[in-house]
Coordinates of C-alpha atoms in Angstrom, one line a residue:
Chain A
M1 CA 0.0 0.0 0.0
K2 CA 2.7 2.4 1.0
K3 CA 4.8 1.5 -2.0
W4 CA 1.7 2.2 -4.2
I5 CA 1.3 5.7 -2.7
K6 CA 5.0 6.3 -3.2
S7 CA 5.0 5.5 -6.9
L8 CA 1.8 7.5 -7.4
G9 CA 3.5 10.4 -5.8
L10 CA 6.5 10.0 -8.0
L11 CA 4.4 9.8 -11.1
A12 CA 2.6 13.0 -10.1
L13 CA 5.9 14.7 -9.6
L14 CA 7.2 13.5 -13.0
L15 CA 4.0 14.8 -14.6
M16 CA 4.4 18.1 -12.9
V17 CA 8.0 18.4 -14.2
A18 CA 7.0 17.4 -17.7
T19 CA 4.2 19.9 -17.9
A20 CA 6.6 22.6 -16.6
C21 CA 9.0 21.9 -19.5
S22 CA 9.0 24.4 -22.3
T23 CA 11.5 25.9 -24.7
E24 CA 10.1 29.4 -24.3
A25 CA 11.8 31.8 -21.9
P26 CA 9.7 32.4 -18.8
G27 CA 8.0 35.8 -18.5
S28 CA 8.5 36.4 -22.2
S29 CA 4.9 37.6 -22.5
S30 CA 5.2 40.0 -19.6
D31 CA 7.8 42.3 -21.1
D32 CA 5.6 45.3 -21.4
S33 CA 5.6 45.8 -17.7
S34 CA 9.4 45.7 -17.5
K35 CA 9.6 48.1 -20.4
E36 CA 7.4 50.6 -18.6
S37 CA 9.4 50.4 -15.4
E38 CA 12.3 52.0 -17.3
G39 CA 10.7 55.3 -16.6
S40 CA 12.8 58.3 -17.7
D41 CA 14.8 56.1 -20.1
N42 CA 11.8 55.7 -22.3
D43 CA 12.4 58.6 -24.6
T44 CA 15.9 57.7 -25.7
V45 CA 16.1 54.8 -28.2
K46 CA 18.4 52.1 -26.8
I47 CA 20.0 49.9 -29.5
G48 CA 22.1 46.8 -29.0
L49 CA 24.7 45.9 -31.6
S50 CA 26.3 42.4 -31.4
L51 CA 29.3 42.1 -33.7
S52 CA 31.0 38.9 -34.8
T53 CA 34.5 40.2 -34.2
L54 CA 36.4 43.5 -33.6
N55 CA 39.6 41.7 -34.7
N56 CA 39.0 42.9 -38.2
P57 CA 39.2 46.5 -39.4
F58 CA 36.0 46.1 -41.4
F59 CA 33.9 45.6 -38.3
V60 CA 35.7 48.3 -36.5
S61 CA 34.8 50.8 -39.2
L62 CA 31.2 49.5 -39.1
R63 CA 31.1 50.1 -35.4
D64 CA 32.6 53.5 -35.8
G65 CA 30.0 54.4 -38.4
A66 CA 27.2 53.1 -36.1
E67 CA 28.6 55.0 -33.1
A68 CA 28.8 58.3 -35.0
A69 CA 25.3 57.9 -36.3
A70 CA 23.9 56.9 -32.9
K71 CA 25.6 59.9 -31.3
E72 CA 24.2 62.3 -33.8
A73 CA 20.7 60.9 -33.5
G74 CA 20.9 60.9 -29.7
F75 CA 20.4 57.1 -29.4
K76 CA 22.1 55.0 -26.8
L77 CA 24.2 52.3 -28.4
L78 CA 25.5 49.2 -26.6
T79 CA 28.1 47.2 -28.5
S80 CA 29.4 43.7 -27.9
D81 CA 32.1 41.6 -29.6
A82 CA 31.6 37.8 -30.0
Q83 CA 35.3 37.2 -31.0
N84 CA 34.1 34.9 -33.8
D85 CA 32.6 32.4 -31.4
S86 CA 28.9 31.5 -31.9
A87 CA 28.4 30.5 -28.3
T88 CA 29.8 33.8 -27.1
Q89 CA 27.6 35.7 -29.5
V90 CA 24.5 34.0 -28.1
S91 CA 25.5 34.9 -24.6
D92 CA 26.3 38.5 -25.7
I93 CA 22.8 38.8 -27.1
E94 CA 21.2 37.4 -24.0
D95 CA 23.2 40.0 -22.0
L96 CA 22.0 42.8 -24.3
L97 CA 18.4 41.7 -23.9
Q98 CA 18.8 41.9 -20.2
Q99 CA 19.3 45.6 -20.6
N100 CA 15.9 46.3 -22.2
I101 CA 17.1 47.4 -25.6
D102 CA 14.5 48.6 -28.1
V103 CA 16.1 47.2 -31.2
L104 CA 18.8 44.5 -31.7
L105 CA 21.4 44.8 -34.5
V106 CA 23.1 41.5 -35.2
N107 CA 26.1 40.8 -37.3
P108 CA 26.0 37.0 -37.1
T109 CA 29.2 34.9 -36.6
D110 CA 27.3 32.0 -38.3
S111 CA 24.0 32.3 -40.1
A112 CA 22.6 29.1 -38.7
A113 CA 23.9 29.2 -35.2
I114 CA 22.5 32.7 -34.6
V115 CA 18.9 31.6 -35.1
S116 CA 18.3 30.6 -31.4
A117 CA 19.6 34.0 -30.3
I118 CA 17.3 35.8 -32.7
E119 CA 14.4 33.8 -31.4
S120 CA 15.2 34.8 -27.9
A121 CA 15.0 38.5 -29.0
N122 CA 11.7 37.7 -30.8
N123 CA 10.4 36.1 -27.6
A124 CA 11.4 39.2 -25.7
G125 CA 9.5 41.4 -28.2
V126 CA 12.7 43.1 -29.4
P127 CA 12.8 43.7 -33.2
V128 CA 15.9 42.3 -34.9
I129 CA 17.9 43.8 -37.8
T130 CA 20.8 41.7 -39.3
V131 CA 23.9 43.6 -40.5
D132 CA 26.4 42.5 -43.1
R133 CA 25.6 38.8 -42.7
S134 CA 22.1 37.4 -42.8
A135 CA 20.5 34.7 -40.5
D136 CA 18.9 31.5 -41.6
G137 CA 15.8 31.9 -39.4
G138 CA 13.9 33.8 -36.7
E139 CA 12.0 37.0 -37.3
V140 CA 14.2 39.6 -38.9
V141 CA 12.6 42.9 -39.8
S142 CA 15.4 44.1 -42.1
H143 CA 18.8 43.0 -43.5
I144 CA 21.4 45.6 -44.2
A145 CA 24.4 44.6 -46.3
S146 CA 26.4 45.2 -49.4
D147 CA 25.1 43.5 -52.5
N148 CA 27.7 40.8 -52.4
V149 CA 26.6 39.0 -55.5
A150 CA 26.9 42.2 -57.5
G151 CA 30.3 42.8 -55.9
G152 CA 31.5 39.3 -56.9
E153 CA 30.4 40.0 -60.4
M154 CA 32.4 43.3 -60.3
A155 CA 35.5 41.5 -59.3
G156 CA 35.0 38.8 -62.0
E157 CA 34.5 41.5 -64.7
F158 CA 37.6 43.4 -63.6
I159 CA 39.8 40.2 -63.6
A160 CA 38.4 39.2 -67.0
E161 CA 39.3 42.6 -68.4
Q162 CA 42.8 42.6 -66.9
L163 CA 43.5 39.1 -68.3
G164 CA 42.0 39.9 -71.7
G165 CA 39.7 36.9 -71.3
K166 CA 42.4 34.3 -70.9
G167 CA 44.3 32.9 -67.9
N168 CA 44.4 30.9 -64.6
V169 CA 42.7 32.3 -61.5
V170 CA 43.0 31.3 -57.8
E171 CA 40.0 31.9 -55.6
L172 CA 40.6 32.3 -51.8
E173 CA 37.3 31.7 -50.1
G174 CA 36.0 33.1 -46.8
I175 CA 34.6 31.2 -43.8
P176 CA 32.8 28.2 -45.3
G177 CA 29.1 28.6 -45.3
A178 CA 29.1 32.3 -44.4
S179 CA 26.7 34.2 -46.6
A180 CA 29.4 36.6 -47.7
T181 CA 31.5 33.6 -48.9
R182 CA 28.6 32.1 -50.8
E183 CA 27.4 35.3 -52.4
R184 CA 30.8 36.7 -53.4
G185 CA 31.8 33.4 -54.8
K186 CA 28.5 33.1 -56.6
G187 CA 28.8 36.5 -58.2
F188 CA 32.4 35.8 -59.2
H189 CA 31.6 32.5 -60.8
N190 CA 28.6 34.0 -62.6
V191 CA 31.1 36.0 -64.6
I192 CA 34.2 33.8 -64.7
D193 CA 32.5 30.5 -65.5
S194 CA 31.0 32.0 -68.6
I195 CA 34.4 32.9 -70.1
E196 CA 36.0 30.0 -71.8
G197 CA 39.6 31.1 -71.6
I198 CA 39.6 31.7 -67.9
E199 CA 40.0 28.8 -65.5
V200 CA 39.8 28.7 -61.7
V201 CA 42.8 26.5 -61.0
A202 CA 42.6 26.5 -57.2
K203 CA 39.9 27.3 -54.8
Q204 CA 40.5 27.1 -51.1
S205 CA 39.2 28.6 -47.8
A206 CA 41.5 30.9 -45.8
N207 CA 38.7 31.9 -43.4
F208 CA 38.9 35.7 -44.1
D209 CA 42.2 35.7 -42.2
R210 CA 45.4 37.3 -43.4
A211 CA 47.8 34.8 -41.9
E212 CA 45.7 31.9 -43.4
G213 CA 45.6 33.7 -46.7
L214 CA 49.4 33.7 -46.7
T215 CA 49.8 30.0 -45.9
V216 CA 47.1 28.9 -48.2
M217 CA 48.6 30.9 -51.0
E218 CA 52.0 29.5 -50.3
N219 CA 50.7 26.0 -50.4
I220 CA 48.9 26.7 -53.7
L221 CA 52.2 28.1 -55.1
Q222 CA 53.9 24.8 -54.2
S223 CA 51.7 23.0 -56.8
T224 CA 51.6 25.6 -59.5
D225 CA 53.1 29.0 -60.2
D226 CA 51.2 29.4 -63.5
I227 CA 48.8 31.9 -62.0
D228 CA 47.5 35.1 -63.6
A229 CA 45.1 36.4 -61.0
V230 CA 43.9 35.9 -57.5
F231 CA 40.4 36.8 -56.2
A232 CA 40.2 36.8 -52.4
H233 CA 36.8 37.0 -50.7
N234 CA 38.2 39.7 -48.5
D235 CA 41.1 42.1 -48.3
E236 CA 42.8 40.4 -45.4
M237 CA 43.2 37.2 -47.4
A238 CA 44.2 39.2 -50.4
L239 CA 47.0 40.9 -48.5
G240 CA 48.2 37.5 -47.2
A241 CA 48.3 36.3 -50.8
V242 CA 50.2 39.4 -51.8
Q243 CA 52.9 38.5 -49.3
A244 CA 53.1 34.9 -50.6
L245 CA 53.4 36.1 -54.2
E246 CA 56.0 38.8 -53.3
A247 CA 58.1 36.1 -51.6
N248 CA 58.0 34.1 -54.8
N249 CA 58.7 37.1 -57.0
L250 CA 55.4 36.6 -58.8
L251 CA 53.6 39.7 -57.7
E252 CA 54.4 41.7 -60.8
D253 CA 52.6 39.2 -63.1
V254 CA 49.6 38.4 -61.0
T255 CA 46.5 40.5 -60.7
V256 CA 45.2 40.5 -57.1
V257 CA 41.7 41.6 -56.3
G258 CA 40.3 41.8 -52.8
F259 CA 37.0 42.7 -51.3
D260 CA 35.9 45.2 -48.5
G261 CA 38.1 48.2 -49.3
T262 CA 39.9 48.3 -45.9
D263 CA 42.6 51.0 -45.3
D264 CA 45.4 48.4 -45.6
A265 CA 44.1 47.3 -49.0
R266 CA 43.7 50.8 -50.3
A267 CA 47.3 51.5 -49.2
A268 CA 48.5 48.4 -51.0
I269 CA 46.7 49.4 -54.1
A270 CA 48.2 52.9 -53.9
E271 CA 51.7 51.3 -53.7
G272 CA 50.9 49.1 -56.7
R273 CA 51.1 45.9 -54.7
M274 CA 47.5 45.1 -55.1
D275 CA 45.3 45.8 -58.2
A276 CA 41.8 46.3 -57.0
T277 CA 39.3 45.9 -54.2
I278 CA 35.6 45.8 -54.2
A279 CA 35.0 48.4 -51.5
Q280 CA 32.3 47.9 -49.2
Q281 CA 31.4 50.9 -47.2
P282 CA 31.3 49.5 -43.6
G283 CA 31.0 53.0 -42.1
L284 CA 27.9 53.6 -44.3
I285 CA 26.5 50.2 -43.4
G286 CA 26.8 51.0 -39.7
E287 CA 25.2 54.4 -40.3
K288 CA 22.3 52.9 -42.3
A289 CA 21.9 50.2 -39.6
I290 CA 21.4 52.9 -36.9
E291 CA 19.1 54.9 -39.1
T292 CA 16.9 51.8 -39.8
A293 CA 16.9 50.9 -36.1
G294 CA 15.7 54.4 -35.3
K295 CA 12.8 53.9 -37.8
V296 CA 11.9 50.5 -36.4
A297 CA 11.9 51.8 -32.8
N298 CA 9.5 54.6 -33.9
G299 CA 7.2 52.0 -35.4
E300 CA 7.9 53.0 -39.1
S301 CA 8.0 50.2 -41.6
V302 CA 11.3 49.4 -43.3
K303 CA 12.4 47.4 -46.3
E304 CA 13.3 43.7 -45.9
F305 CA 16.7 44.2 -47.6
I306 CA 18.6 47.5 -47.6
P307 CA 21.6 47.2 -50.0
V308 CA 24.5 49.5 -49.4
E309 CA 26.5 50.5 -52.5
L310 CA 29.8 48.9 -53.5
Q311 CA 32.6 50.5 -55.3
L312 CA 35.5 49.3 -57.4
V313 CA 38.7 50.8 -56.1
T314 CA 41.7 50.6 -58.4
E315 CA 43.9 53.4 -57.3
Chain B
M1 CA 42.6 27.1 16.1
K2 CA 44.5 29.5 13.9
Q3 CA 45.3 26.6 11.5
T4 CA 41.6 25.8 11.0
L5 CA 40.7 29.4 10.6
M6 CA 43.3 29.7 7.8
S7 CA 42.2 26.6 6.1
N8 CA 38.6 27.7 6.4
F9 CA 39.5 31.0 4.8
S10 CA 41.3 29.3 1.9
K11 CA 38.2 27.1 1.4
L12 CA 35.9 30.1 1.5
G13 CA 38.2 32.4 -0.4
P14 CA 36.8 31.8 -3.9
L15 CA 33.2 32.2 -2.6
I16 CA 34.1 35.5 -0.9
G17 CA 35.7 36.6 -4.1
L18 CA 32.6 35.7 -6.1
L19 CA 30.3 37.5 -3.7
L20 CA 32.6 40.6 -3.8
I21 CA 32.5 40.7 -7.6
M22 CA 28.7 40.2 -7.5
I23 CA 28.2 43.1 -5.1
I24 CA 30.4 45.4 -7.1
L25 CA 28.6 44.5 -10.3
S26 CA 25.1 44.9 -8.8
I27 CA 26.1 48.4 -7.7
L28 CA 27.4 49.3 -11.2
S29 CA 24.6 47.8 -13.2
D30 CA 20.9 47.8 -12.5
N31 CA 20.3 44.8 -14.7
F32 CA 22.8 42.5 -13.0
L33 CA 21.0 41.3 -9.9
T34 CA 17.7 40.4 -11.5
V35 CA 16.2 36.9 -11.4
D36 CA 16.2 36.8 -15.2
N37 CA 19.8 37.7 -15.5
L38 CA 20.9 35.2 -12.8
L39 CA 19.1 32.4 -14.6
N40 CA 20.6 33.6 -17.8
L41 CA 24.0 33.5 -16.1
L42 CA 23.5 29.9 -14.9
R43 CA 22.7 28.8 -18.4
Q44 CA 25.7 30.6 -19.8
I45 CA 28.1 28.9 -17.4
S46 CA 26.7 25.4 -17.7
I47 CA 28.9 24.3 -20.5
N48 CA 32.1 25.6 -19.0
A49 CA 31.1 24.2 -15.6
L50 CA 30.5 20.7 -16.9
I51 CA 33.9 20.6 -18.6
A52 CA 35.5 22.1 -15.5
F53 CA 33.9 19.4 -13.3
G54 CA 35.7 16.7 -15.3
M55 CA 38.9 18.8 -15.4
T56 CA 38.8 18.9 -11.5
F57 CA 39.1 15.1 -11.4
V58 CA 41.9 15.2 -13.9
I59 CA 43.8 17.9 -12.0
L60 CA 43.2 16.1 -8.7
T61 CA 45.1 13.1 -10.1
G62 CA 47.9 15.5 -11.0
G63 CA 47.1 15.5 -14.7
I64 CA 45.8 18.1 -17.2
D65 CA 43.5 17.7 -20.3
L66 CA 44.0 20.1 -23.2
S67 CA 41.8 18.2 -25.6
V68 CA 38.4 18.9 -24.0
G69 CA 37.5 21.6 -26.5
S70 CA 38.3 19.3 -29.5
I71 CA 36.4 16.5 -27.8
L72 CA 33.5 18.8 -27.4
A73 CA 33.6 19.8 -31.1
F74 CA 33.9 16.2 -32.4
G75 CA 31.1 14.9 -30.1
S76 CA 28.8 17.7 -31.1
A77 CA 29.5 17.3 -34.8
L78 CA 28.9 13.5 -34.5
T79 CA 25.7 14.0 -32.6
A80 CA 24.5 16.7 -35.1
G81 CA 25.4 14.4 -38.0
M82 CA 23.3 11.6 -36.6
L83 CA 20.4 13.9 -35.8
A84 CA 20.5 15.4 -39.3
S85 CA 20.3 11.9 -40.8
G86 CA 17.1 11.4 -38.8
M87 CA 18.2 9.3 -35.9
D88 CA 16.2 9.3 -32.6
P89 CA 17.5 12.2 -30.6
L90 CA 18.1 10.3 -27.4
L91 CA 20.0 7.6 -29.2
A92 CA 22.1 10.2 -31.0
V93 CA 22.9 11.9 -27.7
L94 CA 23.8 8.6 -26.1
I95 CA 26.1 7.6 -28.9
G96 CA 27.7 11.1 -28.7
L97 CA 28.3 10.7 -25.0
L98 CA 29.9 7.2 -25.6
A99 CA 32.2 8.7 -28.2
G100 CA 33.2 11.3 -25.7
F101 CA 33.9 8.5 -23.2
A102 CA 36.0 6.7 -25.8
M103 CA 38.0 9.8 -26.7
G104 CA 38.7 10.4 -23.0
A105 CA 39.6 6.7 -22.5
L106 CA 42.1 7.0 -25.4
N107 CA 43.7 10.0 -23.6
G108 CA 43.9 7.9 -20.4
L109 CA 45.4 4.9 -22.2
V110 CA 48.1 7.0 -23.9
I111 CA 49.0 8.7 -20.6
T112 CA 49.1 5.5 -18.5
K113 CA 50.1 2.7 -20.8
G114 CA 52.1 4.8 -23.1
K115 CA 53.6 6.7 -20.2
V116 CA 53.3 10.1 -21.9
A117 CA 53.0 13.2 -19.9
P118 CA 49.3 14.3 -19.8
F119 CA 50.2 17.8 -21.2
I120 CA 51.9 16.3 -24.3
A121 CA 49.4 13.5 -24.7
T122 CA 46.4 15.7 -24.7
L123 CA 48.1 18.4 -26.7
A124 CA 48.5 15.8 -29.4
T125 CA 45.0 14.4 -29.2
M126 CA 43.6 18.0 -29.1
T127 CA 45.0 18.4 -32.6
V128 CA 43.9 14.9 -33.7
F129 CA 40.3 15.3 -32.5
R130 CA 40.1 18.8 -34.1
G131 CA 41.4 17.4 -37.4
A132 CA 38.9 14.6 -37.2
T133 CA 36.1 17.1 -36.6
L134 CA 37.2 19.1 -39.7
V135 CA 37.3 16.0 -41.7
Y136 CA 33.9 14.8 -40.5
T137 CA 32.3 18.2 -41.1
E138 CA 34.3 19.1 -44.2
G139 CA 34.9 22.4 -42.4
R140 CA 31.3 23.4 -42.6
P141 CA 28.7 23.8 -39.8
I142 CA 26.2 21.0 -39.7
T143 CA 22.7 22.3 -39.8
G144 CA 19.2 21.0 -40.5
L145 CA 19.0 19.1 -37.2
S146 CA 15.7 17.4 -36.3
N147 CA 13.0 19.7 -34.8
S148 CA 12.6 17.3 -31.9
F149 CA 11.3 18.8 -28.7
T150 CA 13.6 16.5 -26.7
F151 CA 16.7 17.8 -28.4
E152 CA 15.6 21.5 -28.2
M153 CA 14.9 21.0 -24.5
I154 CA 18.5 20.1 -23.8
G155 CA 20.0 23.5 -24.6
G156 CA 17.0 25.8 -24.8
G157 CA 14.4 24.3 -22.5
Y158 CA 13.1 25.5 -19.1
V159 CA 11.7 23.5 -16.2
F160 CA 9.7 25.6 -13.8
G161 CA 11.3 28.6 -15.4
I162 CA 14.8 27.3 -14.7
P163 CA 17.0 26.8 -17.8
F164 CA 17.4 23.1 -18.5
P165 CA 21.2 23.3 -19.0
A166 CA 21.5 24.8 -15.5
I167 CA 19.5 21.9 -14.0
L168 CA 21.6 19.4 -15.9
M169 CA 24.8 21.0 -14.6
L170 CA 23.5 21.1 -11.0
V171 CA 22.4 17.4 -11.2
V172 CA 25.8 16.4 -12.5
F173 CA 27.4 18.5 -9.8
V174 CA 25.6 16.7 -7.0
I175 CA 26.4 13.3 -8.5
L176 CA 30.1 14.1 -8.9
F177 CA 30.3 15.8 -5.5
F178 CA 28.9 12.6 -3.9
I179 CA 31.3 10.4 -5.9
L180 CA 34.4 12.5 -4.9
R181 CA 33.4 12.7 -1.3
N182 CA 31.7 9.5 -0.4
T183 CA 33.0 6.8 -2.6
V184 CA 36.1 4.6 -2.7
F185 CA 36.8 5.9 -6.2
G186 CA 36.7 9.5 -5.0
R187 CA 39.3 8.7 -2.3
Q188 CA 41.4 7.0 -4.9
V189 CA 41.4 10.1 -7.1
Y190 CA 42.8 12.2 -4.2
S191 CA 45.3 9.5 -3.2
V192 CA 46.7 9.0 -6.8
G193 CA 47.1 12.8 -7.1
G194 CA 48.6 13.2 -3.6
N195 CA 51.2 10.5 -3.8
E196 CA 51.0 8.1 -6.7
E197 CA 53.6 5.6 -5.5
A198 CA 52.2 5.4 -2.0
S199 CA 48.7 4.8 -3.5
I200 CA 50.0 2.0 -5.8
L201 CA 51.8 0.4 -2.8
S202 CA 48.6 0.4 -0.9
G203 CA 46.9 -1.5 -3.6
I204 CA 45.2 1.2 -5.7
K205 CA 45.2 0.6 -9.5
A206 CA 46.4 4.1 -10.3
D207 CA 46.3 3.6 -14.1
R208 CA 42.7 2.4 -14.0
V209 CA 41.7 5.4 -11.8
K210 CA 43.3 7.8 -14.3
I211 CA 41.7 6.1 -17.4
W212 CA 38.3 6.5 -15.7
V213 CA 39.0 10.1 -14.9
Y214 CA 39.9 11.1 -18.4
S215 CA 36.9 9.1 -19.8
L216 CA 34.6 11.0 -17.4
T217 CA 36.1 14.3 -18.6
G218 CA 35.6 13.3 -22.3
M219 CA 32.0 12.4 -21.7
L220 CA 31.3 15.6 -19.8
S221 CA 32.9 17.6 -22.6
V222 CA 30.6 16.0 -25.1
L223 CA 27.6 16.7 -22.8
G224 CA 28.7 20.4 -22.9
G225 CA 29.0 20.1 -26.7
I226 CA 25.5 18.6 -27.0
I227 CA 24.1 21.6 -25.0
L228 CA 25.9 23.9 -27.3
T229 CA 24.6 22.1 -30.4
S230 CA 21.1 22.2 -29.1
R231 CA 21.3 25.9 -28.3
L232 CA 22.8 26.9 -31.7
N233 CA 20.7 24.3 -33.5
S234 CA 23.9 23.5 -35.5
A235 CA 27.3 22.1 -34.9
Q236 CA 30.3 24.3 -35.6
P237 CA 33.6 22.7 -36.6
T238 CA 35.5 25.4 -34.6
A239 CA 33.3 25.0 -31.5
G240 CA 35.1 24.8 -28.2
T241 CA 38.3 26.4 -29.3
M242 CA 40.2 27.5 -26.2
Y243 CA 37.5 26.0 -23.9
E244 CA 40.3 24.1 -22.1
L245 CA 41.7 27.4 -20.8
D246 CA 38.3 28.5 -19.3
A247 CA 37.9 25.1 -17.7
I248 CA 41.4 25.0 -16.2
A249 CA 40.8 28.6 -15.0
A250 CA 37.6 27.6 -13.3
V251 CA 39.4 24.7 -11.5
V252 CA 42.3 26.9 -10.4
L253 CA 40.0 29.8 -9.3
G254 CA 38.1 27.2 -7.2
G255 CA 41.3 26.6 -5.2
T256 CA 42.2 23.2 -6.6
S257 CA 46.0 22.7 -6.7
L258 CA 47.6 22.1 -10.1
A259 CA 50.0 19.8 -8.4
G260 CA 47.2 17.3 -7.7
G261 CA 45.7 15.8 -4.6
R262 CA 44.2 18.9 -3.1
G263 CA 40.9 20.6 -4.1
R264 CA 37.2 20.5 -4.2
I265 CA 34.6 20.3 -6.9
A266 CA 32.4 22.9 -5.1
G267 CA 35.3 25.3 -5.6
T268 CA 35.2 24.6 -9.3
L269 CA 31.5 25.5 -9.5
V270 CA 32.4 28.8 -7.7
G271 CA 35.3 29.2 -10.2
A272 CA 33.0 28.7 -13.2
L273 CA 30.6 31.2 -11.6
I274 CA 33.3 33.8 -11.2
I275 CA 34.3 33.5 -14.9
G276 CA 30.6 33.6 -15.9
V277 CA 29.8 36.6 -13.7
L278 CA 32.8 38.5 -15.1
D279 CA 31.8 37.8 -18.7
N280 CA 28.1 38.6 -18.1
G281 CA 28.7 41.6 -15.8
L282 CA 31.3 43.3 -18.0
N283 CA 29.0 42.8 -21.0
L284 CA 26.2 44.5 -19.0
L285 CA 28.6 47.3 -18.3
N286 CA 29.3 47.6 -22.0
V287 CA 33.0 47.1 -21.4
S288 CA 35.0 46.4 -24.7
S289 CA 35.8 42.7 -25.2
F290 CA 39.5 43.7 -25.4
Y291 CA 39.5 45.0 -21.8
Q292 CA 37.4 42.1 -20.7
Q293 CA 40.2 39.7 -21.5
I294 CA 42.6 41.8 -19.4
V295 CA 40.2 41.8 -16.5
K296 CA 39.6 38.1 -16.7
G297 CA 43.2 37.2 -16.9
G298 CA 44.0 39.6 -14.1
V299 CA 41.4 38.1 -11.8
I300 CA 42.8 34.6 -12.4
L301 CA 46.4 35.8 -11.6
L302 CA 45.2 37.6 -8.5
A303 CA 43.4 34.4 -7.3
V304 CA 46.5 32.3 -7.8
L305 CA 48.7 34.8 -6.1
L306 CA 46.3 35.1 -3.1
D307 CA 46.2 31.3 -2.9
R308 CA 50.0 31.1 -2.8
K309 CA 50.1 33.7 0.0
S310 CA 47.6 31.8 2.2
K311 CA 49.6 28.6 2.1

């Protein structure tokens, strides 16, 4: 009898635990009350910006552009740096949400891994805008980025023109799976694959990193030095490739094209060590992000995709 | 009397440190000391804490395990791969945990039977397991996992409003606390780390103890990896990079001696909390991540220096 009661009690307890299980954050529906308790803070727009990394000049410029725009508009901007780690970024976003932000700007480390963090923001009733890299899921009100496919096409056209429609090209890819990698590569191949005389002889990832760009290029040069052009998915890798080519005395004959338009790349182009870069305007992206966040906070509707102009820089 | 006062102080030191940091942070930020944020914090530390619990056992035996981050990555990639191919979530998790156990056992075998210093052995397997992860994932994140409620629960679920990873961590803590304190195995762990030869002479199979300890750590690392995979709903080939350092830091902050034989798992929980509180609190204060690294490293240094002084 006693045993029977005991197991019944255990069953009841298990049932209670099971019904208490959920994958939705507790209190996510009662946000309005916490928002109101902010009191005097209510009139300033508070924007959270979660960046994938600040170890890359591109994102530093983006942050600077955002900071300047936020200052001018009188918004409060909270920035965090995930140091290229998806888990850190999820924590960063949770920490930003703890501070009752009005809008969340996210520059995802990984398009798939960011989804759960965006969903947390959705559950907390905070609108999300993605910046530079998109997300695979969750509710995102707007995406602000360069038109990477068009940029990749620009790079392809420039290389085709420089080579006169004939030659061997090396492609240094960015972080595998990242949208910038996919889109820049797609645009590039849209142009290059249609030209018969031009062949992509090597295609490898160097993770958007300068040091890796150097070693990957060195390795490629071990197998062939019959290269006419290099297209790197960002300037950091392009500059790494430049060093490898320089060490092998090949820089003169090879056209190197990067992407992003960082200060270092522009300097290298001015010195004649690099040929071109497809300049993104990270400062302008940051500025547009803040401008859009302001509109969203004021309840205005915004476009789903806000492209920011690219620019071919050759001198 | 003075002796016990001193030893009590060294036991409570980490806890006092944690409370001090928490008091300072709650003065500086209104958002720190809220129930929401503390639950958030518990979930954030769960992965590091689970790995650090295993690391406590390893360090108690006088060893070290640098491969935990790579084991985490391989285990989560393997589990994600099985899930993506439609396997039952519980079975996939179980196989993932077994793989973690096996990788840890391999570490233990190399260290004991191969007589390789733990630092070198796990440095090598760290690279091997990371390479295996990159081969298995082809360098790409694994996405498209099953939409199973069970699997989503592990990383993103709540029971009575408490994050599931936090509950998982606390349950594992209680079990390990009991094992270390009240079982023969627990005493053997201390004894092997305190004086290996004496423990062998008194009939303890030191090698077997060590192999078990590394296996346990491997399994706990994969458990952390499974939580991470569930939270991110994908497995990243670069997941867990440098996690060994946060785990070792948690153990050391908790007052466990790197020489082995002395320490407590409760201290490790406090150590993991200190690291988590720093990460979370400095984020809430909007401190740049560059300065955060300096502060984190500084706190670890300070803790070790204070520990030296009190001995």
